[in-house]
Coordinates of C-alpha atoms in Angstrom, one line a residue:
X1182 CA -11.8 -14.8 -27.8
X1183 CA -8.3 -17.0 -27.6
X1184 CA -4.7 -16.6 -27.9
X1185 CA -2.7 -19.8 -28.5
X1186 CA 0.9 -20.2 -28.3
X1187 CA 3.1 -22.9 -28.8
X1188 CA 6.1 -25.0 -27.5
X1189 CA 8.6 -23.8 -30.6
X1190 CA 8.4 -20.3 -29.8
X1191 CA 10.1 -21.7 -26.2
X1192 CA 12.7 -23.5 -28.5
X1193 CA 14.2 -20.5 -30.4
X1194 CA 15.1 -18.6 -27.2
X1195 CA 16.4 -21.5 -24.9
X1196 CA 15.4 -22.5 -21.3
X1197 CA 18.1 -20.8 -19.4
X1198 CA 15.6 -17.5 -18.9
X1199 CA 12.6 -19.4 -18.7
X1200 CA 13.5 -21.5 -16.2
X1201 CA 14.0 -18.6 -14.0
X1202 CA 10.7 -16.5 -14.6
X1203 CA 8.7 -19.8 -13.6
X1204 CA 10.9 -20.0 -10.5
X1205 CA 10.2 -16.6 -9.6
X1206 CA 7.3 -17.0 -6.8
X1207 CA 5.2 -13.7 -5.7
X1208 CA 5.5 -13.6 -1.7
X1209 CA 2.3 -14.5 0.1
X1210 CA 0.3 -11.5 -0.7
X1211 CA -1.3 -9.5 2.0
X1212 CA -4.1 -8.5 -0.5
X1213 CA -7.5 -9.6 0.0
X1214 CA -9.4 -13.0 -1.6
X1215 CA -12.3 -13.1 -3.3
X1216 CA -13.9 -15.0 0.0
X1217 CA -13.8 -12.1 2.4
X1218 CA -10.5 -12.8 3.6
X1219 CA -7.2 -11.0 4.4
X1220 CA -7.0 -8.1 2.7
X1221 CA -5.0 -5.7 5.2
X1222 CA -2.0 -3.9 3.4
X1223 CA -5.3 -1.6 1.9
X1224 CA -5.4 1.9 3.3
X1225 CA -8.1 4.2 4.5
X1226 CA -9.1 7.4 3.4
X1227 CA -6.1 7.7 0.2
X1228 CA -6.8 11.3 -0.3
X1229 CA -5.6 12.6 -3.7
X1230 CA -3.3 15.1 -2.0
X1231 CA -0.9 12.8 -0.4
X1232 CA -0.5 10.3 -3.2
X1233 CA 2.7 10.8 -5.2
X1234 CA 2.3 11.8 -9.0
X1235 CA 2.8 9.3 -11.7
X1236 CA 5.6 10.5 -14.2
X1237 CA 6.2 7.3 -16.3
X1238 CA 9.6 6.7 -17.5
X1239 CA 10.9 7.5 -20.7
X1240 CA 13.8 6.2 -20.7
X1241 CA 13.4 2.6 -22.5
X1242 CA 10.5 2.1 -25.1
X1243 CA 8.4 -0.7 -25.0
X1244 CA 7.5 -2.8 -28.1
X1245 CA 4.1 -2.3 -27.1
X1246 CA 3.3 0.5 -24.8
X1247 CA 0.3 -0.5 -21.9
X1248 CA -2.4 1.2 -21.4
X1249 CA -5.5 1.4 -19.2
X1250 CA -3.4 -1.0 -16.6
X1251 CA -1.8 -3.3 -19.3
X1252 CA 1.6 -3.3 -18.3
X1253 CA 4.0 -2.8 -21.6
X1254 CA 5.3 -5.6 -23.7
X1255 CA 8.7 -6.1 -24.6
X1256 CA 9.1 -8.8 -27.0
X1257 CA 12.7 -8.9 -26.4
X1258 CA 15.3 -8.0 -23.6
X1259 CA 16.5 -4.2 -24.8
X1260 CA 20.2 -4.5 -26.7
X1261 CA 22.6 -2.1 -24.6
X1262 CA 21.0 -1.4 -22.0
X1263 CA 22.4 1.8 -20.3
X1264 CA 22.7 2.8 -17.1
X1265 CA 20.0 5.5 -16.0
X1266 CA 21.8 6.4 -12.8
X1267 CA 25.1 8.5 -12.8
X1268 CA 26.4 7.7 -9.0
X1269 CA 25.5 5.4 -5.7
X1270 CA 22.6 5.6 -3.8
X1271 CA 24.6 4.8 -0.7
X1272 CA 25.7 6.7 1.7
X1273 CA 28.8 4.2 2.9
X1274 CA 27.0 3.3 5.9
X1275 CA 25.1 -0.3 6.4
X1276 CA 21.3 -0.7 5.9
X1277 CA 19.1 -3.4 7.6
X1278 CA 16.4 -4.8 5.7
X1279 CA 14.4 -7.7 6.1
X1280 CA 11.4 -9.5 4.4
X1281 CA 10.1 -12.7 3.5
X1282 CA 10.3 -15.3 0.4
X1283 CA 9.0 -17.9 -1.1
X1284 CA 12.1 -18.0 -3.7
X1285 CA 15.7 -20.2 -2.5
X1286 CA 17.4 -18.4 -0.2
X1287 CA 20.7 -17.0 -1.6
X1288 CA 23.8 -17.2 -0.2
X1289 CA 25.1 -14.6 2.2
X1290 CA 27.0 -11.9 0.8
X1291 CA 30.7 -13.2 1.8
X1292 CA 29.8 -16.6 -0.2
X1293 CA 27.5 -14.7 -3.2
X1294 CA 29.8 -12.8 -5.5
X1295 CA 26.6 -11.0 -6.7
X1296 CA 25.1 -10.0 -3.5
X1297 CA 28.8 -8.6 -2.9
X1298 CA 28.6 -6.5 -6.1
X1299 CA 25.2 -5.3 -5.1
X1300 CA 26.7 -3.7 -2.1
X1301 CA 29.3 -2.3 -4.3
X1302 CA 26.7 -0.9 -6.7
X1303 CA 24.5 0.6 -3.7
X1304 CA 27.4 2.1 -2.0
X1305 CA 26.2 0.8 1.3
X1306 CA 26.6 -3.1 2.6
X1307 CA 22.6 -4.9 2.4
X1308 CA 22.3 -6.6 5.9
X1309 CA 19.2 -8.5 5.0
X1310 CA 17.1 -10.5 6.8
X1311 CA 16.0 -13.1 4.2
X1312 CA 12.8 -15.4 6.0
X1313 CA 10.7 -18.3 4.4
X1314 CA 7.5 -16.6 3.0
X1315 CA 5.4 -18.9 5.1
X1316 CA 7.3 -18.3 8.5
X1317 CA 7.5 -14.5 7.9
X1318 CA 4.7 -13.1 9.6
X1319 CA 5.7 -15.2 13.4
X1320 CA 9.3 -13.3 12.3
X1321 CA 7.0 -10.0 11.6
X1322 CA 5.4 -10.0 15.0
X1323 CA 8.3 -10.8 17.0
X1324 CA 10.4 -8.0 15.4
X1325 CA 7.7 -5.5 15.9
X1326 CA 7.4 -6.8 19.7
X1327 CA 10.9 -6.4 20.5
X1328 CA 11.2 -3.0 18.1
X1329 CA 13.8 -4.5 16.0
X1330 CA 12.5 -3.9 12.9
X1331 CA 15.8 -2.6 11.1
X1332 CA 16.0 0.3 8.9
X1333 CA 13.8 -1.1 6.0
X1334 CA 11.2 -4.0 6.0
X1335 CA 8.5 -5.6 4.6
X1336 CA 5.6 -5.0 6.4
X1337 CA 2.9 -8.1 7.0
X1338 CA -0.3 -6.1 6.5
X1339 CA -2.2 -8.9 8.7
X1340 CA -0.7 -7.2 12.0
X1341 CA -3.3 -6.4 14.7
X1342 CA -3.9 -2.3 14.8
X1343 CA -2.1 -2.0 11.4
X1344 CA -2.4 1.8 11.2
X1345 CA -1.6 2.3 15.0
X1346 CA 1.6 0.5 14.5
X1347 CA 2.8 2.7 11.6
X1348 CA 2.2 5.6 13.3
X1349 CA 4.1 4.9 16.0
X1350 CA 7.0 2.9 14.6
X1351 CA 7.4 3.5 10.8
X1352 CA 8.8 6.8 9.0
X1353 CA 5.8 9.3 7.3
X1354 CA 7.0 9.6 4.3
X1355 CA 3.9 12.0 3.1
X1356 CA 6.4 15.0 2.4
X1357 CA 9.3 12.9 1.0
X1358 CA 6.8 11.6 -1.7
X1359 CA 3.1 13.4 -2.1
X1360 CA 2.9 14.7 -5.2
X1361 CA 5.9 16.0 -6.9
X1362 CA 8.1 15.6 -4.0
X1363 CA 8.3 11.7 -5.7
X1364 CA 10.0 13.4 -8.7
X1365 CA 13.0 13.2 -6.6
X1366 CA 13.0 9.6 -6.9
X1367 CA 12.1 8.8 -10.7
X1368 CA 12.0 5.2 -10.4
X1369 CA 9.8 5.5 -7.5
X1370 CA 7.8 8.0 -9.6
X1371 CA 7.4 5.2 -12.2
X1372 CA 5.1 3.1 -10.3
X1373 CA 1.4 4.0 -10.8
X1374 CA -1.0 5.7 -8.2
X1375 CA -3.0 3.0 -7.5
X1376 CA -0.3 1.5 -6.1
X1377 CA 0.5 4.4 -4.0
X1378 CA -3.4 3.5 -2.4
X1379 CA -2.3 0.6 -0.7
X1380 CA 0.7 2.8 1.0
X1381 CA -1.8 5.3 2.9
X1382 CA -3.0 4.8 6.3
X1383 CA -4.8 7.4 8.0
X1384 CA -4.2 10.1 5.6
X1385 CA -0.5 9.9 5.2
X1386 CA 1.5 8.0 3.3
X1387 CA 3.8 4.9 5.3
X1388 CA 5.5 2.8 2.7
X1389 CA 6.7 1.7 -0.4
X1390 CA 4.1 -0.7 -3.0
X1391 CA 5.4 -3.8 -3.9
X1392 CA 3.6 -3.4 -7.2
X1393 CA 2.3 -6.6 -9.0
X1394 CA -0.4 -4.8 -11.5
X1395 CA -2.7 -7.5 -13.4
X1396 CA -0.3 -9.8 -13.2
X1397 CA -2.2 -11.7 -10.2
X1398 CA -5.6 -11.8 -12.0
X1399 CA -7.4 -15.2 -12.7
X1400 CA -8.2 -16.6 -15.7
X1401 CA -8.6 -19.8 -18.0
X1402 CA -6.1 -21.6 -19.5
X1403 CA -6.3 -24.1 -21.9
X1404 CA -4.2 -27.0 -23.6
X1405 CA -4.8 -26.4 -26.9
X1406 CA -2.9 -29.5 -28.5
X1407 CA -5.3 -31.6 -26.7
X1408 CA -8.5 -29.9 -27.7
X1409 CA -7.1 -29.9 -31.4
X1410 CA -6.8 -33.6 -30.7
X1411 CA -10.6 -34.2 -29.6
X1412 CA -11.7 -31.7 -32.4
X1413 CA -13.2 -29.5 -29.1
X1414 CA -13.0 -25.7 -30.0
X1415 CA -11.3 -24.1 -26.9
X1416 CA -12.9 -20.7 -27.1
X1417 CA -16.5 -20.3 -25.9
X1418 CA -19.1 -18.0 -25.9
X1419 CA -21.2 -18.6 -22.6
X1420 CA -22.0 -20.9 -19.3
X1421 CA -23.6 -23.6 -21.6
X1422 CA -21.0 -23.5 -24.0
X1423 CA -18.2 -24.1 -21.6
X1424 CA -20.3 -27.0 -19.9
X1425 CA -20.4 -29.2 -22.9
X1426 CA -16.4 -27.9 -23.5
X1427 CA -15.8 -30.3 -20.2
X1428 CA -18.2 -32.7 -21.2
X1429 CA -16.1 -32.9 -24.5
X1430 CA -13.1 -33.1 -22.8
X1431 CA -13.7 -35.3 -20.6
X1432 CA -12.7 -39.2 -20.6
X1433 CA -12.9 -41.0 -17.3
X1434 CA -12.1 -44.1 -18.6
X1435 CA -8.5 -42.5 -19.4
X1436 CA -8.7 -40.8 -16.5
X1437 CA -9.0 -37.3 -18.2
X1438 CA -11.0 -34.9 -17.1
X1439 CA -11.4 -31.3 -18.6
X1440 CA -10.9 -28.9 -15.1
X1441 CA -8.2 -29.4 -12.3
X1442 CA -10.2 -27.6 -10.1
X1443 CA -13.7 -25.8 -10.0
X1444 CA -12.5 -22.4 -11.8
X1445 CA -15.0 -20.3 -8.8
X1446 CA -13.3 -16.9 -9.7
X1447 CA -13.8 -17.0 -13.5
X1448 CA -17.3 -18.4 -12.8
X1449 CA -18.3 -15.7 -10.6
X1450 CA -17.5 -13.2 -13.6
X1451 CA -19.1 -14.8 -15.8
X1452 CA -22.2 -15.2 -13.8
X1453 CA -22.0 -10.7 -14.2
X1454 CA -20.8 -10.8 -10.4
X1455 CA -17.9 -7.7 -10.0
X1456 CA -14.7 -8.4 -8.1
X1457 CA -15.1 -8.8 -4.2
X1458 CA -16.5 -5.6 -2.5
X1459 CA -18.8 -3.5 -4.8
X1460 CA -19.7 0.6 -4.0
X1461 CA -22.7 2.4 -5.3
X1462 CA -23.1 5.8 -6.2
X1463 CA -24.3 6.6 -2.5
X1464 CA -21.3 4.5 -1.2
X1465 CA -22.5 1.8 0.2
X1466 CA -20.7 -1.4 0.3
X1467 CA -22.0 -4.7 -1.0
X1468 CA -19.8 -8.0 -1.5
X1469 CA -19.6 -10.8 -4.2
X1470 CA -20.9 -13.4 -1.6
X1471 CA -24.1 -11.1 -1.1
X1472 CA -25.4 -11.0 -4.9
X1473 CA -28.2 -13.2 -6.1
X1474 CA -25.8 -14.3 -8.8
X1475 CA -23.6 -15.9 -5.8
X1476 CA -25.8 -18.8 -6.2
X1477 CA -25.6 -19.1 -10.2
X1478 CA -22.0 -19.6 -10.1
X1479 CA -22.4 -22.4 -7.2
X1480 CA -25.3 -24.3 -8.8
X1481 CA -23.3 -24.4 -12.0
X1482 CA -19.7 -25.3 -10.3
X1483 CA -21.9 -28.4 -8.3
X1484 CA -22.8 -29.4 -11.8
X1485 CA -19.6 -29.8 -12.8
X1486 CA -18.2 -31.7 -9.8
X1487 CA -22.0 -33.8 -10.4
X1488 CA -21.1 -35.0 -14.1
X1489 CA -17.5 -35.9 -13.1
X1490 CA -15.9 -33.6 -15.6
X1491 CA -13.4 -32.1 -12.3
X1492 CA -10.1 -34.1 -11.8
X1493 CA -10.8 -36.1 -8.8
X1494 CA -8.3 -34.7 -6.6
X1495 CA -9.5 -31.2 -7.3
X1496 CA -12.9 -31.6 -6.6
X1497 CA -12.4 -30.5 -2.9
X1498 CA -10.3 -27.1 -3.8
X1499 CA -7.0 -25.9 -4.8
X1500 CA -4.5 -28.7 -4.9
X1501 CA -0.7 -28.2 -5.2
X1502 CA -0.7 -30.4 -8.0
X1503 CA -2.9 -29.2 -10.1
X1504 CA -0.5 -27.6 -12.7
X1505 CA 0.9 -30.7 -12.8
X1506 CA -2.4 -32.4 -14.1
X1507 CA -2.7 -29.6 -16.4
X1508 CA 1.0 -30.3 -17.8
X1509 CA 0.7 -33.9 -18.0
X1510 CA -2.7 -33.8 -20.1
X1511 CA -5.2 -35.1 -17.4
X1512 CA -6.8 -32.4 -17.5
X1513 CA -7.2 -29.4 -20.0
X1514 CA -8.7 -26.6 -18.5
X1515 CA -6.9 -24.5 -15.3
X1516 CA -8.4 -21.4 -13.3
X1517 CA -4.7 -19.4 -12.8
X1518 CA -3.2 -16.0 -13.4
X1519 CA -1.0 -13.9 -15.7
X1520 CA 2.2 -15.0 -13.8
X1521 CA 1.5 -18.9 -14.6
X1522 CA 2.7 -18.7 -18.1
X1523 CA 6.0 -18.6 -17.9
X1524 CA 6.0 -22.1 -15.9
X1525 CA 3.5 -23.8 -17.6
X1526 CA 5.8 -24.2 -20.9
X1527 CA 8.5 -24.9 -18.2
X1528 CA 6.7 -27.6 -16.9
X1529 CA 6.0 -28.8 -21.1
X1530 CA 6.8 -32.4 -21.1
X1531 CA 5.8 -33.2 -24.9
X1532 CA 7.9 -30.8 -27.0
X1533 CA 6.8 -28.7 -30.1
X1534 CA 3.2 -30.1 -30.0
X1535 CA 2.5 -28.0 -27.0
X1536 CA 0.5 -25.4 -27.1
X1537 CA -1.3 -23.4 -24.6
X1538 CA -4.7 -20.9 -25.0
X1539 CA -5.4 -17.8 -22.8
X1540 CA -9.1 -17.9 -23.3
X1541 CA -11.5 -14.8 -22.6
X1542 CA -14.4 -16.0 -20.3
X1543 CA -18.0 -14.4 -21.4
X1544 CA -20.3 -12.7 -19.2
X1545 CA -23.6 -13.0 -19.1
X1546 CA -24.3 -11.1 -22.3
X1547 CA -21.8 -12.3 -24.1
X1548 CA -19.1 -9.8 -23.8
X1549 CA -15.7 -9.9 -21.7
X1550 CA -16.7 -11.4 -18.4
X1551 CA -15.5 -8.8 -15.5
X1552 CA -12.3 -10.4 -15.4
X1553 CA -11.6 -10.0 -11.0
X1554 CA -8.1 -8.0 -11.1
X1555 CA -5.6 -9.0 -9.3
X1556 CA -4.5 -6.7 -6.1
X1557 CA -2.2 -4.2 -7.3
X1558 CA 0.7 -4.8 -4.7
X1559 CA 2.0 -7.8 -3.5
X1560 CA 2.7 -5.9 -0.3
X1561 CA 5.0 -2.7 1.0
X1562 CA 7.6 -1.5 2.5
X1563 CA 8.3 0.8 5.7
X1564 CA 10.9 2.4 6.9
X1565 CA 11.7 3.1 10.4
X1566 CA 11.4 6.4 12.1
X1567 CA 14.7 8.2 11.2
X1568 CA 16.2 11.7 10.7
X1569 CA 15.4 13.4 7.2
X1570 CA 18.9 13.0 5.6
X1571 CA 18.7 9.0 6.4
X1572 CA 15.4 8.5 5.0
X1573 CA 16.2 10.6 2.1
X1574 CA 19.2 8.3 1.1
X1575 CA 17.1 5.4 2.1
X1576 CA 14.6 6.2 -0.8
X1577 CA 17.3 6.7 -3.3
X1578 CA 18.4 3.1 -2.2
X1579 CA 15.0 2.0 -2.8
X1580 CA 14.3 4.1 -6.1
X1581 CA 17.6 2.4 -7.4
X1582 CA 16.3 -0.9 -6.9
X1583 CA 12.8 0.2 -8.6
X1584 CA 15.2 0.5 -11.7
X1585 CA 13.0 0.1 -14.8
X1586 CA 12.9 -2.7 -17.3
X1587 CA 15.8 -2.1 -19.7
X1588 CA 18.3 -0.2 -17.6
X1589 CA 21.7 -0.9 -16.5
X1590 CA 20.5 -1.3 -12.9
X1591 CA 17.5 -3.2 -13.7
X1592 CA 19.7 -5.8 -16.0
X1593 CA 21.9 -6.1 -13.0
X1594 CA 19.9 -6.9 -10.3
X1595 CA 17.8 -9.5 -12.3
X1596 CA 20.9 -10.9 -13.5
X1597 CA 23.7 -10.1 -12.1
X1598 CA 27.4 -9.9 -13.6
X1599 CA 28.4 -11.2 -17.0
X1600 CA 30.6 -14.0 -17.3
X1601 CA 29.7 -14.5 -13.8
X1602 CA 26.1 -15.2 -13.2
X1603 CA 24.3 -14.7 -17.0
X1604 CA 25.4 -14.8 -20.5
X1605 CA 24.0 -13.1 -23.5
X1606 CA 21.9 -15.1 -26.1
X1607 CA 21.7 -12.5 -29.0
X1608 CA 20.2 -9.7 -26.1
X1609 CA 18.9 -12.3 -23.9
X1610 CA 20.4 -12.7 -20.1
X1611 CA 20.3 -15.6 -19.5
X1612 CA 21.2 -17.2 -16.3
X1613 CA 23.8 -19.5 -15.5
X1614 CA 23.4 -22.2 -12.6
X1615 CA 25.7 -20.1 -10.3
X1616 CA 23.5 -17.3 -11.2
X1617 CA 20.5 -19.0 -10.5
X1618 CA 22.0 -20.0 -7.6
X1619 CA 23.3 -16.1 -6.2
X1620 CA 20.3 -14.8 -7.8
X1621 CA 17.6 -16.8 -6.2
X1622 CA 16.9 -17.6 -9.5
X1623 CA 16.6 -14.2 -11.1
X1624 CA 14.0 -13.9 -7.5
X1625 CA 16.9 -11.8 -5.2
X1626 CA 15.0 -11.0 -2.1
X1627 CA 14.9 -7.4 -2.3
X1628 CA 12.2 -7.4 -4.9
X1629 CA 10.3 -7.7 -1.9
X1630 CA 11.6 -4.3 -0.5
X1631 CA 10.0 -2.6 -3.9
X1632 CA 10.1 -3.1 -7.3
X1633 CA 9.8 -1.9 -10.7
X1634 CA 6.7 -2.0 -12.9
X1635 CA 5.7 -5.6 -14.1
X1636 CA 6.3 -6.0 -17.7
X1637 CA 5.4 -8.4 -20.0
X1638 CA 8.3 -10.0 -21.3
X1639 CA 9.2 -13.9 -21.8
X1640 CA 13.1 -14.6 -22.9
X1641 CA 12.8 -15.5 -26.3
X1642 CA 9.2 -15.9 -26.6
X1643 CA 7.7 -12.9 -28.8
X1644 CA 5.1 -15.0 -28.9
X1645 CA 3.8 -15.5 -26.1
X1646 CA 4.3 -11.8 -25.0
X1647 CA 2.3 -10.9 -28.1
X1648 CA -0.1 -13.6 -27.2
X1649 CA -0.7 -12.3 -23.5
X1650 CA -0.9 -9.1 -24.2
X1651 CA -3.8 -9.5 -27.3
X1652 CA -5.6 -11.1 -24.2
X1653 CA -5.5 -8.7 -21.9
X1654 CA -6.3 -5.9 -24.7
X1655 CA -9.8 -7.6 -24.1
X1656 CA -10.2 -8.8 -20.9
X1657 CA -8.8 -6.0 -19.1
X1658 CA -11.0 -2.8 -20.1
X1659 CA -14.3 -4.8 -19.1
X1660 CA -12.2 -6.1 -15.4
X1661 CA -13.1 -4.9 -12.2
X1662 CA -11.1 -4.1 -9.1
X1663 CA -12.6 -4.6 -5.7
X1664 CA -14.5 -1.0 -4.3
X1665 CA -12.1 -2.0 -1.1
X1666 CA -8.6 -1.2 -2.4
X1667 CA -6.7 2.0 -0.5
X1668 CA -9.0 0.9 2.2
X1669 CA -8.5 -0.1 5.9
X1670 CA -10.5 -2.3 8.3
X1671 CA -9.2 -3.6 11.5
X1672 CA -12.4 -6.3 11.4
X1673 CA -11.0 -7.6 8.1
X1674 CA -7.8 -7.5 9.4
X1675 CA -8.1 -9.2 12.5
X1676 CA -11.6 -11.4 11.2
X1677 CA -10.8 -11.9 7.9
X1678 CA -9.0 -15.2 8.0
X1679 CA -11.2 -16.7 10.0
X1680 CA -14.4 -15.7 8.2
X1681 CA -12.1 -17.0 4.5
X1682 CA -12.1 -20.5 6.3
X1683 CA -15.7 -20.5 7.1
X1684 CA -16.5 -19.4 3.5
X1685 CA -14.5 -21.6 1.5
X1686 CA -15.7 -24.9 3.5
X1687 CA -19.4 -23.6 3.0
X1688 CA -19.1 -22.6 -0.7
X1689 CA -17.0 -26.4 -0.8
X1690 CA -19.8 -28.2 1.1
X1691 CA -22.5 -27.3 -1.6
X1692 CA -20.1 -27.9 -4.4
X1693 CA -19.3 -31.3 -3.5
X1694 CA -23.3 -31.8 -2.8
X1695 CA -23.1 -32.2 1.0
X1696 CA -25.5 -29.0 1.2
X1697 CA -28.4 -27.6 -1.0
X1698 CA -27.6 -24.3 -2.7
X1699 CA -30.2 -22.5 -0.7
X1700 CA -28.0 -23.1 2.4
X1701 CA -25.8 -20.1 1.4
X1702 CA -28.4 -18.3 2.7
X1703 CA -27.3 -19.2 6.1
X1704 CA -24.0 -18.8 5.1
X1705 CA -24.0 -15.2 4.4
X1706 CA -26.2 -14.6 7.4
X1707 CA -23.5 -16.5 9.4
X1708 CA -20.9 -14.3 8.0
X1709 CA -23.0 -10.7 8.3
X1710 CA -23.2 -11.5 12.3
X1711 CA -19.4 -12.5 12.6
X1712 CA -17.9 -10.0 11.3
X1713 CA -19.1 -8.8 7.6
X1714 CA -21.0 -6.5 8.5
X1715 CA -18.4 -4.7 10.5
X1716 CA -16.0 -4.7 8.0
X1717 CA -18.7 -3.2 5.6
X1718 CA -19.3 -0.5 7.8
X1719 CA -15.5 0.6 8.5
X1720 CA -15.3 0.1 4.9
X1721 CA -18.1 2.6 3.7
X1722 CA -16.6 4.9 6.7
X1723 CA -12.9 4.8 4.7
X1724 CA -14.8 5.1 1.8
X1725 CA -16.7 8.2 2.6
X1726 CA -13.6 9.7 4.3
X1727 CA -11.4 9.2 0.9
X1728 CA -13.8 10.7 -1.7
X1729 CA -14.7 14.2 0.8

């Protein structure tokens, strides 16, 4: 199954908006990888009881309403928006908050007139602590050493003793928000449960989801304009089918090659293997890497690098320029996720005749392929230990910046102030240049504090909102999410980086022909004794402790 969209849809609507949803980065995630690796802001033993209950909002209706973890569709920005809060949050008195990004850092509030009216709006003056995504966690560590954390932050779920530092330092927020104690905070109530299971440690709830949904799940992506050039059907229907796809799409002699990169997570579902960790009925735990399948999925990603049909410079791995390829038309196929499309027309360099396929990979019998979901939260948020009436008006800062979709609030702090830092285009916001600028490009930092549901919704692309969505109406009932979500292990957390790095360069080693397939034999036995088999074991003990 396919969707195809093209470059006019982007035409109709403009770039202003569009420029600022491929902008928007997602924060280095502390969810786990398909190899084994970090995968620490999961919780142990999320007992029913101490989740809060999910009451969706009602408020603004979707064009299409999601269901089964298909986030709704809106094929336009909501005219009117109104605001779904009657007074501020705040309590007049200034909150610390700190967490990292990979968007521009904004600047401060005495030079950003926006972060200034945010204040305003709040009722309390932001003191954030904005850091680089990739220099976050050294800032992490060193504000947990010297216990100056601030009221609110962003927690980097790869920190030693994880659970043993939010009991000690970070607010239990179990009665503030277990069950209908979250109806309290309505935007906060909005976001669904399986969020919640990343926020519970040890039976008790210590944070906040940055939610993310689907959104980070991986699949292929085609440019259509060029396979309507070779006459090459895009779609396809099983392993062979997609081999002589590259093949046809391959010309090395014009140095075009079909794949940027050696699509390993698509291939492992379509080889039948389910995402990461799996649980059966007796709750034992086995991983991806484990499965007799594992080796399908390398012997036929070595045949691709073998007939040549892998852009050179992606033969070894991921490579920061491989959306590039992809947008300049040497090369046609790209392993990447939900959150890529906006950017990829961004990135269109040839006009109308652009058009771009969200294919549905096959599994082994022909149906959807267990698309591997994406990790429901990017990360989460703690507080610090405070007394009740402080944490309470903390959480009603936080629930108003969980606004939903559609609101007042929500059309504010993605855009700002009219006349100032957007303009409407019919009921499109579109930002200006000193809103993309105050803004961090439509990315303001305190989306990594919490957020509301991800929609799908691209500025004046009905399109290509339509066009996801009809994809992941398929792919998404026959997806799998890994058995390990809402779970903790402090082996994953303080192995699992390490044992990622010895994985990828062994799965890489065979892929490039260095080693035979057999030898991932030793490779699992290699990472069983170092630490796999640890993390199964805490794992299966979570597990057991969450479903008694």
């Amino acid at each position: 199954m396919s969707s195809s969209i093209s470059r006019r849809t982007v035409l109709r609507g403009g770039l202003g908006g569009l420029a600022a949803l491929a902008a928007a980065p997602v924060l280095a995630s502390c969810s786990g990888s398909s190899d084994g690796g970090d995968d620490p802001s999961a919780a142990a033993s999320a007992a029913a009881s101490v989740l809060p209950s999910y009451i969706p909002y009602q408020g603004v209706q979707p064009d299409i309403t999601g269901e089964g973890g298909i986030p709704n569709v809106f094929f336009a920005y909501p005219a009117d928006p109104q605001p779904a809060t009657t007074e501020k949050p705040g309590d007049g008195s200034p909150i610390s908050a700190s967490m990292g990004t990979f968007a521009p850092i904004p600047p401060t509030a005495d030079r950003n007139p926006y972060w200034a009216e945010l204040n305003e709006r709040v009722g309390s003056e932001l003191q954030l602590s904005i850091t680089p995504g990739a220099d976050y966690p050294q800032r992490f560590a060193t504000a947990v050493a010297g216990d100056n954390l601030g009221d609110i932050f962003n927690v980097d779920g790869a920190l030693s003793q994880l659970p043993q530092f939010l009991e000690a330092k970070c607010q239990d927020l179990t009665e503030f928000l277990a069950g209908d104690a979250i109806a309290d905070y309505p935007f906060l109530a909005n976001l669904p449960t399986d969020s919640w299971r990343g926020t519970v440690f040890n039976g008790r709830l210590y944070g906040l989801p940055v939610q993310r949904g689907i959104t980070g799940s991986q699949i292929i992506f085609t440019r259509d304009d060029l396979f309507e050039a070779r006459g090459v059907d895009p779609s396809f229907g099983s392993l062979d089918e997609f081999l002589q796809l590259c093949r046809d799409m391959t010309d090395t002699q014009a140095n075009v090659w079909a794949l940027t990169e050696v699509p390993f997570v698509v291939l492992q579902a379509m080889v039948g293997i389910q995402n990461e960790w799996m649980a059966d009925g007796s709750g034992s735990f086995t991983h991806a890497l484990e499965v007799p399948e594992q080796k399908d999925a390398l012997e036929f990603g070595r045949k691709l690098v073998e007939e040549d049909l892998i852009h050179p410079d992606g033969v070894g791995g991921a490579n920061a320029d491989a959306k590039a390829w992809f947008s300049q038309g040497s090369a046609a196929v790209i392993e990447d996720t939900y959150t890529a499309v906006a950017g990829f027309f961004a990135r269109n360099t040839i006009g109308d005749a652009y058009r771009l396929g969200l294919q549905v990979a096959p599994g082994p019998d022909g149906e959807p392929a267990p698309m591997w979901q994406g990790m429901p939260n990017n990360s989460f948020t703690s507080l610090a230990q405070a007394d009740p009436d402080r944490i309470r008006m903390l959480l009603k800062v936080l629930d108003w910046l969980a606004a939903p979709f559609g609101t007042e609030e929500h059309l504010f702090r993605s855009y700002g102030i009219e006349g100032v830092t957007f303009e409407f285009d019919g009921t499109e916001p579109v930002l200006n240049q000193d809103g993309l600028a105050y803004t961090a490009n439509g990315a303001f930092p305190v989306e990594y504090l919490v957020d509301a549901p991800k929609e799908t919704y691209f500025p004046g692309m009905p399109d290509v909102a339509q066009a996801v969505y009809d994809h992941q109406a398929v792919a998404v009932p026959a997806s799998s999410l890994t058995a390990a979500w809402g779970l903790y292990s402090e082996t994953q957390g303080r192995l699992g980086g390490q044992l990622s790095t010895m994985l990828t360069d062994a799965r890489n080693g065979i892929l490039l022909g260095r080693e035979p397939v057999d030898s991932w034999d030793d490779t699992v036995a290699q990472w069983r004794s170092g630490g796999g088999d640890d993390i199964r074991a805490e794992y299966e003990e979570a597990y057991a402790a969450q479903e008694s």
